[in-house]
Short mmCIF file of C-alpha atoms and ligand atoms in Angstrom, two decimals:
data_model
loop_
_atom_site.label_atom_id
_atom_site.label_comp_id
_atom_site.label_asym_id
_atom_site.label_seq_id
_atom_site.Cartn_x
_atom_site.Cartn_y
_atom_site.Cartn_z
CA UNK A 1 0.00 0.00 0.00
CA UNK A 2 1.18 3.00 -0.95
CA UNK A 3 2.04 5.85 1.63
CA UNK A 4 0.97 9.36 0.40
CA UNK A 5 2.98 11.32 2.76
CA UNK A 6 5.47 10.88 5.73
CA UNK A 7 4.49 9.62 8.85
CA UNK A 8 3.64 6.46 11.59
CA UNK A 9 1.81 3.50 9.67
CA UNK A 10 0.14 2.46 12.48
CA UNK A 11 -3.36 3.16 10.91
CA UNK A 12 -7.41 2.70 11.77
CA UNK A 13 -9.07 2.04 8.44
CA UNK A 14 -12.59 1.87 7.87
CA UNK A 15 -14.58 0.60 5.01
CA UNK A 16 -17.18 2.53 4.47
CA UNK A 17 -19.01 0.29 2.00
CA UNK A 18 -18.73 -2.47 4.84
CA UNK A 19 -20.64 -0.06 7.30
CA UNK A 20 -22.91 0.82 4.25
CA UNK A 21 -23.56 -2.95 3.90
CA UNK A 22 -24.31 -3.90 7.54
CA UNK A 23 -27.22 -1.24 7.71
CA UNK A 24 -28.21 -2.93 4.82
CA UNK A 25 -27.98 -5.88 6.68
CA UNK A 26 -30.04 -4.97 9.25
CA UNK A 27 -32.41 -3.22 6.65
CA UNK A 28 -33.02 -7.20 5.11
CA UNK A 29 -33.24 -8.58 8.43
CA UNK A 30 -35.58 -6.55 10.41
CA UNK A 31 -37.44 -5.18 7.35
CA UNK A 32 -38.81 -1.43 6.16
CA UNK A 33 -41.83 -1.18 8.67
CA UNK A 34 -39.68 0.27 10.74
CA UNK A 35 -36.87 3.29 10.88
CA UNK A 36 -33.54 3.18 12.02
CA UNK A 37 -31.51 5.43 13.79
CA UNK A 38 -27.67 4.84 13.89
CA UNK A 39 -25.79 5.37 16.89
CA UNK A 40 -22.70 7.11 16.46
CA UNK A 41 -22.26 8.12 19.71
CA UNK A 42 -18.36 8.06 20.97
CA UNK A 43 -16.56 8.81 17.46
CA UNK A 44 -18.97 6.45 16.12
CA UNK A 45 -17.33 3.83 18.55
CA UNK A 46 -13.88 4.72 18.00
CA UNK A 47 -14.49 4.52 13.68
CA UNK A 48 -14.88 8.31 12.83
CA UNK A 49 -18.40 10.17 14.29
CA UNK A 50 -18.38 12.56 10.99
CA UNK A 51 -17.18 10.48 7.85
CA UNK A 52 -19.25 7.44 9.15
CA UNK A 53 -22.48 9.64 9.73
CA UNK A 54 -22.25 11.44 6.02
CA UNK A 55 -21.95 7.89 4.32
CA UNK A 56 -25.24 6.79 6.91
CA UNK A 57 -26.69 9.60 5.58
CA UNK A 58 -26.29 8.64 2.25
CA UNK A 59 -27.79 5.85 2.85
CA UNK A 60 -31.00 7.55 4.06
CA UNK A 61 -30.83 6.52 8.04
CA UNK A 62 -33.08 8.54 9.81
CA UNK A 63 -31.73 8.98 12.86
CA UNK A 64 -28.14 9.84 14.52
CA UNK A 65 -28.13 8.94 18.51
CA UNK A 66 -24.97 10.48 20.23
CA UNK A 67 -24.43 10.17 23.68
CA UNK A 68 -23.64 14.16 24.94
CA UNK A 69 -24.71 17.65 23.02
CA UNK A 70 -20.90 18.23 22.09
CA UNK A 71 -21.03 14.98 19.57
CA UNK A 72 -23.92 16.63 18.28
CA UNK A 73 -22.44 19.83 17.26
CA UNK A 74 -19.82 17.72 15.81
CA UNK A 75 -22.05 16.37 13.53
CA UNK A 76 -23.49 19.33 12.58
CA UNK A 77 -20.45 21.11 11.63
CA UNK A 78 -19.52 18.10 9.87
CA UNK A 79 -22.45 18.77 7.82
CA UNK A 80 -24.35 16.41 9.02
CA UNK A 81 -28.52 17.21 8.10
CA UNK A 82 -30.53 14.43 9.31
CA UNK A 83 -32.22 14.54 12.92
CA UNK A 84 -29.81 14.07 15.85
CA UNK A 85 -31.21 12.43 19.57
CA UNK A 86 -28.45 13.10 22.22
CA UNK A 87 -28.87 9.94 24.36
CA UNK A 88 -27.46 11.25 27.33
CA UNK A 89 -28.77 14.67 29.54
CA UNK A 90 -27.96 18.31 28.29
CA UNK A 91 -25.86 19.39 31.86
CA UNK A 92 -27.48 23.21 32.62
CA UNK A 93 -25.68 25.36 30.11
CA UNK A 94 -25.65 23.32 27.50
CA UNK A 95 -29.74 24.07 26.78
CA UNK A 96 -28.79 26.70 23.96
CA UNK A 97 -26.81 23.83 21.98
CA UNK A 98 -30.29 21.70 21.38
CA UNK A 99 -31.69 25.31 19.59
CA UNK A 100 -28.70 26.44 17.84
CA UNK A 101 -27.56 23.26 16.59
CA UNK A 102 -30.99 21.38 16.02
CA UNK A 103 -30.15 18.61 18.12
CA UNK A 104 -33.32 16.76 20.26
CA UNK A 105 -32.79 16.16 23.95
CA UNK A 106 -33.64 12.97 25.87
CA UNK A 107 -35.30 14.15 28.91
CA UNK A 108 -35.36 12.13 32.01
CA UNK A 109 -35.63 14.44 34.70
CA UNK A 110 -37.84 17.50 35.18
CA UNK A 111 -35.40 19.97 36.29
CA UNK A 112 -33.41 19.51 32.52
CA UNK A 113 -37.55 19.28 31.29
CA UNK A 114 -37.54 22.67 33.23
CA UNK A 115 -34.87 24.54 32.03
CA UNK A 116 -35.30 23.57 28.68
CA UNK A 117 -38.69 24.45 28.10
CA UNK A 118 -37.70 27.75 29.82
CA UNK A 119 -35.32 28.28 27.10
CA UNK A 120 -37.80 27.29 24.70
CA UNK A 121 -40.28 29.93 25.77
CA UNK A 122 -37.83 32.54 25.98
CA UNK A 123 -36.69 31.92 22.15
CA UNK A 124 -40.68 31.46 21.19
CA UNK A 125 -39.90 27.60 19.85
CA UNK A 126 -41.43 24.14 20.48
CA UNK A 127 -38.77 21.79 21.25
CA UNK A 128 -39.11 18.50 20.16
CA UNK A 129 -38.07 16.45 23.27
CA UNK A 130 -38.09 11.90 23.72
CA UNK A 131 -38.79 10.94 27.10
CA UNK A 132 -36.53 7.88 28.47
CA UNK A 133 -38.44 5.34 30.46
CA UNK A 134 -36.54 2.99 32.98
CA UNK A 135 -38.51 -0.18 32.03
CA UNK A 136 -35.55 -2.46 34.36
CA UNK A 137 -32.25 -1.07 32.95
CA UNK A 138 -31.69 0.70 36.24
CA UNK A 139 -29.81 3.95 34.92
CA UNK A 140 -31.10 6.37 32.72
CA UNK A 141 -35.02 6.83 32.56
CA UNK A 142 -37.62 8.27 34.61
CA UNK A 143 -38.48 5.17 37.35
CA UNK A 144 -42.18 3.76 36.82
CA UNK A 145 -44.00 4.79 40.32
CA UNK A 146 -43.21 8.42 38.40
CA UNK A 147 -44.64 8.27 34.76
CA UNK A 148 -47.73 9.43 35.67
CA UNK A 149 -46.43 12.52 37.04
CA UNK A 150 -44.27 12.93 35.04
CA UNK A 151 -46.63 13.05 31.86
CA UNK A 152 -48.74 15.39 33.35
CA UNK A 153 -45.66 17.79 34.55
CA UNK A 154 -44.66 17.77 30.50
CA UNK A 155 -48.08 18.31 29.63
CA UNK A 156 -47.81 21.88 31.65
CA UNK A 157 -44.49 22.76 30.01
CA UNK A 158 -46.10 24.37 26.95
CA UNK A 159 -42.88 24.65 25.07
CA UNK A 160 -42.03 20.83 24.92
CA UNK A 161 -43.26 18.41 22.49
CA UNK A 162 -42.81 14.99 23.50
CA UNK A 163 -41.86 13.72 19.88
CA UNK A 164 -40.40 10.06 21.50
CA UNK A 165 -40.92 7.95 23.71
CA UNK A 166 -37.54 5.29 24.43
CA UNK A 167 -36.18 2.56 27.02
CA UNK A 168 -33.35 0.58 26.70
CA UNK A 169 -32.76 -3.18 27.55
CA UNK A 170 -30.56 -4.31 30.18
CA UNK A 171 -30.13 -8.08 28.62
CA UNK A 172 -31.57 -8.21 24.94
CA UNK A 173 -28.89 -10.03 23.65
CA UNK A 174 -29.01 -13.06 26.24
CA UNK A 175 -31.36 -16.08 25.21
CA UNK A 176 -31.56 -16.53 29.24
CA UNK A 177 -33.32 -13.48 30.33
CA UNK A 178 -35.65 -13.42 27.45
CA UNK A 179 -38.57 -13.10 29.82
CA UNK A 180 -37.02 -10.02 31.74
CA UNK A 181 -36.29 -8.32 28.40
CA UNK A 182 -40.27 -9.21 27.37
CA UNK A 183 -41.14 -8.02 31.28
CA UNK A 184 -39.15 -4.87 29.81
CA UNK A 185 -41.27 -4.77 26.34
CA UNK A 186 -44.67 -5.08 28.67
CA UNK A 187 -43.71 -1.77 30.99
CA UNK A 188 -42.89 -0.10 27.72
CA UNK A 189 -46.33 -0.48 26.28
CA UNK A 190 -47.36 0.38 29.72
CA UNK A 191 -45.45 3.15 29.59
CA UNK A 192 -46.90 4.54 25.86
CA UNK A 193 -50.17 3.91 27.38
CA UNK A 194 -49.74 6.21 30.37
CA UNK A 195 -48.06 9.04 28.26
CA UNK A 196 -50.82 8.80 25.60
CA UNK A 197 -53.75 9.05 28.53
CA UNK A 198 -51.67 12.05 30.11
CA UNK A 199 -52.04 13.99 26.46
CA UNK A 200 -48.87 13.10 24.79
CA UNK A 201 -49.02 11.64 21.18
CA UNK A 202 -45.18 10.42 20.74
CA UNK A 203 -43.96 10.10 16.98
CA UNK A 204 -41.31 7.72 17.76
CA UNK A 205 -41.45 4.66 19.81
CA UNK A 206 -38.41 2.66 20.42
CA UNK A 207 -36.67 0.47 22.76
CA UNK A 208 -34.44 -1.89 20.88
CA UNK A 209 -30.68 -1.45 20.86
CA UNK A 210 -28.75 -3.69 18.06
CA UNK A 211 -29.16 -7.17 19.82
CA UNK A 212 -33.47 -5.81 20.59
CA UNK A 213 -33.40 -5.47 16.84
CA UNK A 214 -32.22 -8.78 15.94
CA UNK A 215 -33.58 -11.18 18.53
CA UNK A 216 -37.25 -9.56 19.94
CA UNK A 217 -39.33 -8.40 16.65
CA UNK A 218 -41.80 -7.44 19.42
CA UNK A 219 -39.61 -4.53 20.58
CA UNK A 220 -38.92 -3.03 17.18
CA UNK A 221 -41.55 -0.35 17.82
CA UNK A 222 -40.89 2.03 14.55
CA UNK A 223 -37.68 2.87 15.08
CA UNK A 224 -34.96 0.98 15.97
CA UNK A 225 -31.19 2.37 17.43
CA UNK A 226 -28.44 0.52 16.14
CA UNK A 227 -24.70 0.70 16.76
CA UNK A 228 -23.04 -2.38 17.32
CA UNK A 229 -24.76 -3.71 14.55
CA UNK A 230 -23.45 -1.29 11.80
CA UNK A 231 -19.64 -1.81 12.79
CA UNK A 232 -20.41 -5.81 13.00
CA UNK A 233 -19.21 -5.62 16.62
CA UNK A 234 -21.60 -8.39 17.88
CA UNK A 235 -19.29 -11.48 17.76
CA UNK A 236 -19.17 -11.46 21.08
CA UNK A 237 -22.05 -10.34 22.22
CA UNK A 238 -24.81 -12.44 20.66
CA UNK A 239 -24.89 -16.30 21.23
CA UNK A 240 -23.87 -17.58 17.36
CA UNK A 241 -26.27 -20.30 17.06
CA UNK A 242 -29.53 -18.16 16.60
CA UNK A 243 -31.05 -16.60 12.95
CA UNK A 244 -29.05 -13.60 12.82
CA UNK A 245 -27.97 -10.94 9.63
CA UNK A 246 -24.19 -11.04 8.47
CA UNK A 247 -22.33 -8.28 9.63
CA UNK A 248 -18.35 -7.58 9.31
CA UNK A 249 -16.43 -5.70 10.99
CA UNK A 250 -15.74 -2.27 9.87
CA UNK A 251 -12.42 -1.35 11.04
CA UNK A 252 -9.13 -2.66 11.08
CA UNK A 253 -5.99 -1.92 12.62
CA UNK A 254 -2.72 -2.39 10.68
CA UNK A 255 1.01 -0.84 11.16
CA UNK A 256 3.99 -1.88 9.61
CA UNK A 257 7.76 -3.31 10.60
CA UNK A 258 9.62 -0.84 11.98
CA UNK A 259 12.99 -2.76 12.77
CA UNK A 260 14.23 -6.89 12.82
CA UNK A 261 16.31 -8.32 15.20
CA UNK A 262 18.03 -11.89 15.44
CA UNK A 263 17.50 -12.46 19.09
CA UNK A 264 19.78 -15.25 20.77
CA UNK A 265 17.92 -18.71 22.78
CA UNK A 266 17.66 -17.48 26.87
CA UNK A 267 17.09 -13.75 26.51
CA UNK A 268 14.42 -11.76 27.49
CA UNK A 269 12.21 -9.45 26.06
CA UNK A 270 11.05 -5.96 27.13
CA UNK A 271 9.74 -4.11 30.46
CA UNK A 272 9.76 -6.87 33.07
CA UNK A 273 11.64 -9.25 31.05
CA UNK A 274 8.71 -11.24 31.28
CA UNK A 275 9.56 -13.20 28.06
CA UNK A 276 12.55 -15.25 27.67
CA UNK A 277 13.52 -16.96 24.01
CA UNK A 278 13.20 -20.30 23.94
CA UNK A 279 15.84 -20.61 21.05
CA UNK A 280 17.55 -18.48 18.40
CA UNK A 281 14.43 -16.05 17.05
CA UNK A 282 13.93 -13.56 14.85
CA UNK A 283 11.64 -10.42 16.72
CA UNK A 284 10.34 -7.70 14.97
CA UNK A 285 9.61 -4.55 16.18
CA UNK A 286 6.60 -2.14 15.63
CA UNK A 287 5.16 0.53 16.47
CA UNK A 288 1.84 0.82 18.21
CA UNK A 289 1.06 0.67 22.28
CA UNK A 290 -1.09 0.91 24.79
CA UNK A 291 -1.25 5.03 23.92
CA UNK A 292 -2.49 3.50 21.20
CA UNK A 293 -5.45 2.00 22.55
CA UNK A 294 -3.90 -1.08 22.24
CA UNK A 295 -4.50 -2.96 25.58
CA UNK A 296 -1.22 -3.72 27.57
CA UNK A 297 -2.97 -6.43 28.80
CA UNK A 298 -2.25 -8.63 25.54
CA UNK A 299 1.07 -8.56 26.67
CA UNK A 300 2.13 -11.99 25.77
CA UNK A 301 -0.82 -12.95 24.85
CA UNK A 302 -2.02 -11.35 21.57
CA UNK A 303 -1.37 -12.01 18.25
CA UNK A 304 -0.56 -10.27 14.92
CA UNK A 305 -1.15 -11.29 11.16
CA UNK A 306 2.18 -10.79 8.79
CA UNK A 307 2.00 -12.29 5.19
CA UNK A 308 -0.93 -14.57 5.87
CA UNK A 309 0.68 -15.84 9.04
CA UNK A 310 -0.31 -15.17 12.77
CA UNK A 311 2.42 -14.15 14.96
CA UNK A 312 2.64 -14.51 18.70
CA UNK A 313 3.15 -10.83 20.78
CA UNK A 314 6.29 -11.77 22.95
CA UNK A 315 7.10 -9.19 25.95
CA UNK A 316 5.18 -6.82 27.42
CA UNK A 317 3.20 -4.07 25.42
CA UNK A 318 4.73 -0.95 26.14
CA UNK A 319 3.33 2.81 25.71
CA UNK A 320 4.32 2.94 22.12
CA UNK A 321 5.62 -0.06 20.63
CA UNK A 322 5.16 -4.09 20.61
CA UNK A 323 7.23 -6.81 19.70
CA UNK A 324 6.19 -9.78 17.67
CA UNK A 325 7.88 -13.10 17.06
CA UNK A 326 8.39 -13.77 13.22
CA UNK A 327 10.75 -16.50 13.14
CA UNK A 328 8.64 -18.89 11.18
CA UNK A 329 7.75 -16.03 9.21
CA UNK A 330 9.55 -16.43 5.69
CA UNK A 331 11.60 -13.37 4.94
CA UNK A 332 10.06 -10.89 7.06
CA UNK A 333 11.54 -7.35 6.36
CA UNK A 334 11.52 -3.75 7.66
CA UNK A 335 8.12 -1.90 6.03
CA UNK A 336 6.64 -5.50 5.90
CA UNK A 337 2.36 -4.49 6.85
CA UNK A 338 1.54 -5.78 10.41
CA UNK A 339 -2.61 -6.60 11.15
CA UNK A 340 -3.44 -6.02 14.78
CA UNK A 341 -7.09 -6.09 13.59
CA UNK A 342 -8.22 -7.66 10.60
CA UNK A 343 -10.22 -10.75 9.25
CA UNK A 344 -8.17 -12.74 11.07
CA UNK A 345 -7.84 -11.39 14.37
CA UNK A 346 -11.38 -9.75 15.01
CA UNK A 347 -11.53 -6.76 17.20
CA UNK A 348 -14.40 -9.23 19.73
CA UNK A 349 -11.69 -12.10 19.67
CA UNK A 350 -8.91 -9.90 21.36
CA UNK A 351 -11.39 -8.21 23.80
CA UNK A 352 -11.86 -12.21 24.80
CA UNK A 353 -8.77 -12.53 25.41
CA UNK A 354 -8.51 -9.40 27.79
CA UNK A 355 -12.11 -10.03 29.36
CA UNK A 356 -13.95 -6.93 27.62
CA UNK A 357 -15.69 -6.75 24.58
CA UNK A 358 -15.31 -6.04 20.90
CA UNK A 359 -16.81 -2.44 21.49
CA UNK A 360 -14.32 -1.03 24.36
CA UNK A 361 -11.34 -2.13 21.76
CA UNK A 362 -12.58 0.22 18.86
CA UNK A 363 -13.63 2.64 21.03
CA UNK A 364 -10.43 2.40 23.17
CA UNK A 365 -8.24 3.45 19.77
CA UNK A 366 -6.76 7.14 20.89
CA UNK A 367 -6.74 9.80 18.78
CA UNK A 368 -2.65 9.32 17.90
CA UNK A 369 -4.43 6.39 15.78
CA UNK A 370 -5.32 8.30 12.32
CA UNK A 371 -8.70 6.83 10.49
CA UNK A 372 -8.58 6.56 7.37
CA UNK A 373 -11.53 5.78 4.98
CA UNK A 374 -11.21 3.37 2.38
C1 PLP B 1 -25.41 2.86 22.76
C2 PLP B 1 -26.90 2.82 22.72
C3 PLP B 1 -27.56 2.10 21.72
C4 PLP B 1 -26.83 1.23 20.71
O1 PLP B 1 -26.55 0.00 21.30
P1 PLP B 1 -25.89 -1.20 20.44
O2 PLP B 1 -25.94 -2.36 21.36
O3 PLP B 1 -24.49 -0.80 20.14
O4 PLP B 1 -26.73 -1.36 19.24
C5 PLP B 1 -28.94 2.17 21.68
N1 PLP B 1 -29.63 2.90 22.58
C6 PLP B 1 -29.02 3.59 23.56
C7 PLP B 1 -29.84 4.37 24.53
C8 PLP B 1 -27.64 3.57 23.67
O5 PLP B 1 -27.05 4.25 24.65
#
């Protein structure tokens, strides 16, 4: 591959016709009844917020959920048109940013309900607000002994519109708690009920996150919110044996040889010397750490792909560099392209071997990792 101008290979790339072809995906799996909003929240879970939101848009999404107001405005100055929900709470301050930047609040609280529809009135604007019900995820939401109250206090603030109603499963994904994720679609319709009766007529119901979408049809309500999904980050998270769309990942992580050393039998290897050569080897060295977002905890334990072949990590992973063992590697040399993350070694199978998952890996990539879109 050719490199355009000086500087570190150690690269993110991200296929944007893969991400493209997973909402598709999801489009063939769940079907058109319903609409789907991509979540894009946290850089688009480490892959690029704006570049992966414009293609999205492209492809007619109708939705963008972001977790604060500041990935919002992000989008927006990206260029970003289509309707953005900000998942998370608008912190007092922040009001102005749902106005000047056309971004929808989730409300869960009255005092943000308060201050926003104060702001509203003072600028002479509906706001378009969704309400977040706690249904049994036990964080954010408004708790059910309150709906009732709380329907009637945003049926006095003159200046919201409730435009959405929302929960969020605690356990979609796992075939064992399929009746506490039903219990969860039950309070939800509950829920709708109550807000309708109080005066509210929602536009948008939804509840299911990627694994909702793809195992309870029942919870699709017309709009699903999908992010694991789109960057075919579910390896890990939903059991493989059940009727499920094809998804690939979207990202992969590659660097290149940066120097080769013949290492004698009975040395050791990096901080700690906690690995010793077993016999003469041949260690390369490259450049990528745990600045990186590369977990130190695959010290020793990782693997990389070089010329087809998988390579065992040997040493510890330091702040800004690995070492990888390519002795059985046929003539391995300097510039030679190193996969961290790839086909072969899937962003969910490393997070196994460090006891997280796929979407803390991609998410965990620093900002010293360029993206770039291919
Ligand atoms: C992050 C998030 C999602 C997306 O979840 P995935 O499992 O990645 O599909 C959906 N809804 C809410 C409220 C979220 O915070």
């Amino acid at each position: 591959m050719p490199v355009t101008h000086a500087q570190r290979p150690t690269a993110a790339y991200i296929n944007l016709d893969t991400l493209a072809a997973n909402l598709r995906a999801m489009r063939d799996f769940v079907g058109e009844n319903v609409k789907y909003m991509a979540v894009v929240k946290a850089n688009a879970y480490g892959h690029g917020a704006v570049p992966c939101a414009l293609r999205l848009e492209s492809e007619r999404v109708n939705w963008f959920g972001v977790a604060i107001p500041e990935e919002g405005v992000e989008l927006r100055n990206g260029g970003v048109t289509t309707p953005i929900l900000c998942l998370g709470t608008f912190w007092p301050g922040q009001e102005s940013l749902a106005f000047d930047h056309d971004l929808t609040p989730v409300v869960f609280n009255e005092e943000e309900a308060l201050r926003l529809n104060t702001l509203a009135f003072e600028n002479n604007r509906i706001l378009d607000i969704h309400v977040k019900v706690d249904t049994g995820m036990g964080r954010v939401g408004v708790r059910s002994d309150l709906w009732e109250q709380f329907a009637a206090t945003l049926s006095s603030l003159k200046n919201l519109n409730v435009d959405g109603l929302m929960t969020h499963f605690a356990a979609a994904e796992n075939p064992v708690e399929n009746a506490f994720t039903e219990l969860q679609i039950q309070r939800f319709n509950k829920a709708y009920d109550i807000f309708r009766a109080g005066g509210h007529s929602p536009t948008w119901s939804d509840l299911a996150n990627s694994p909702g979408a793809i195992r309870h049809p029942d919870s699709r309500g017309n709009l699903v919110r999908l992010g694991g999904a789109l960057y075919g980050l579910l390896d890990d998270i939903l059991p493989n044996n059940i009727d499920q769309p094809q998804l690939k990942p979207v990202l992969s992580l590659r660097s290149r040889i940066a120097d080769i050393k013949l290492i004698a039998a009975g040395q050791t290897l990096g901080y700690g010397r906690t690995f010793t050569t077993e016999s003469d080897s041949r260690i390369a060295l490259v450049p990528i750490g745990y600045a990186d977002g590369y977990p130190r905890a695959l010290s020793n334990k990782g693997s990389a792909e070089i010329n087809g072949q998988i390579v065992p990590i040997v040493g510890r992973i330091s702040m800004d560099w690995i070492l990888i063992d390519v002795t059985d590697v046929a003539k391995p040399v300097i510039g030679d392209e190193v996969t961290l993350i790839g086909e072969n070694i899937k962003a969910t199978d490393i997070a196994g071997l460090v006891g997280t998952i796929g979407y803390e890996i991609t998410c965990g990539l620093t900002s010293r990792v360029p993206r770039i879109y291919e």
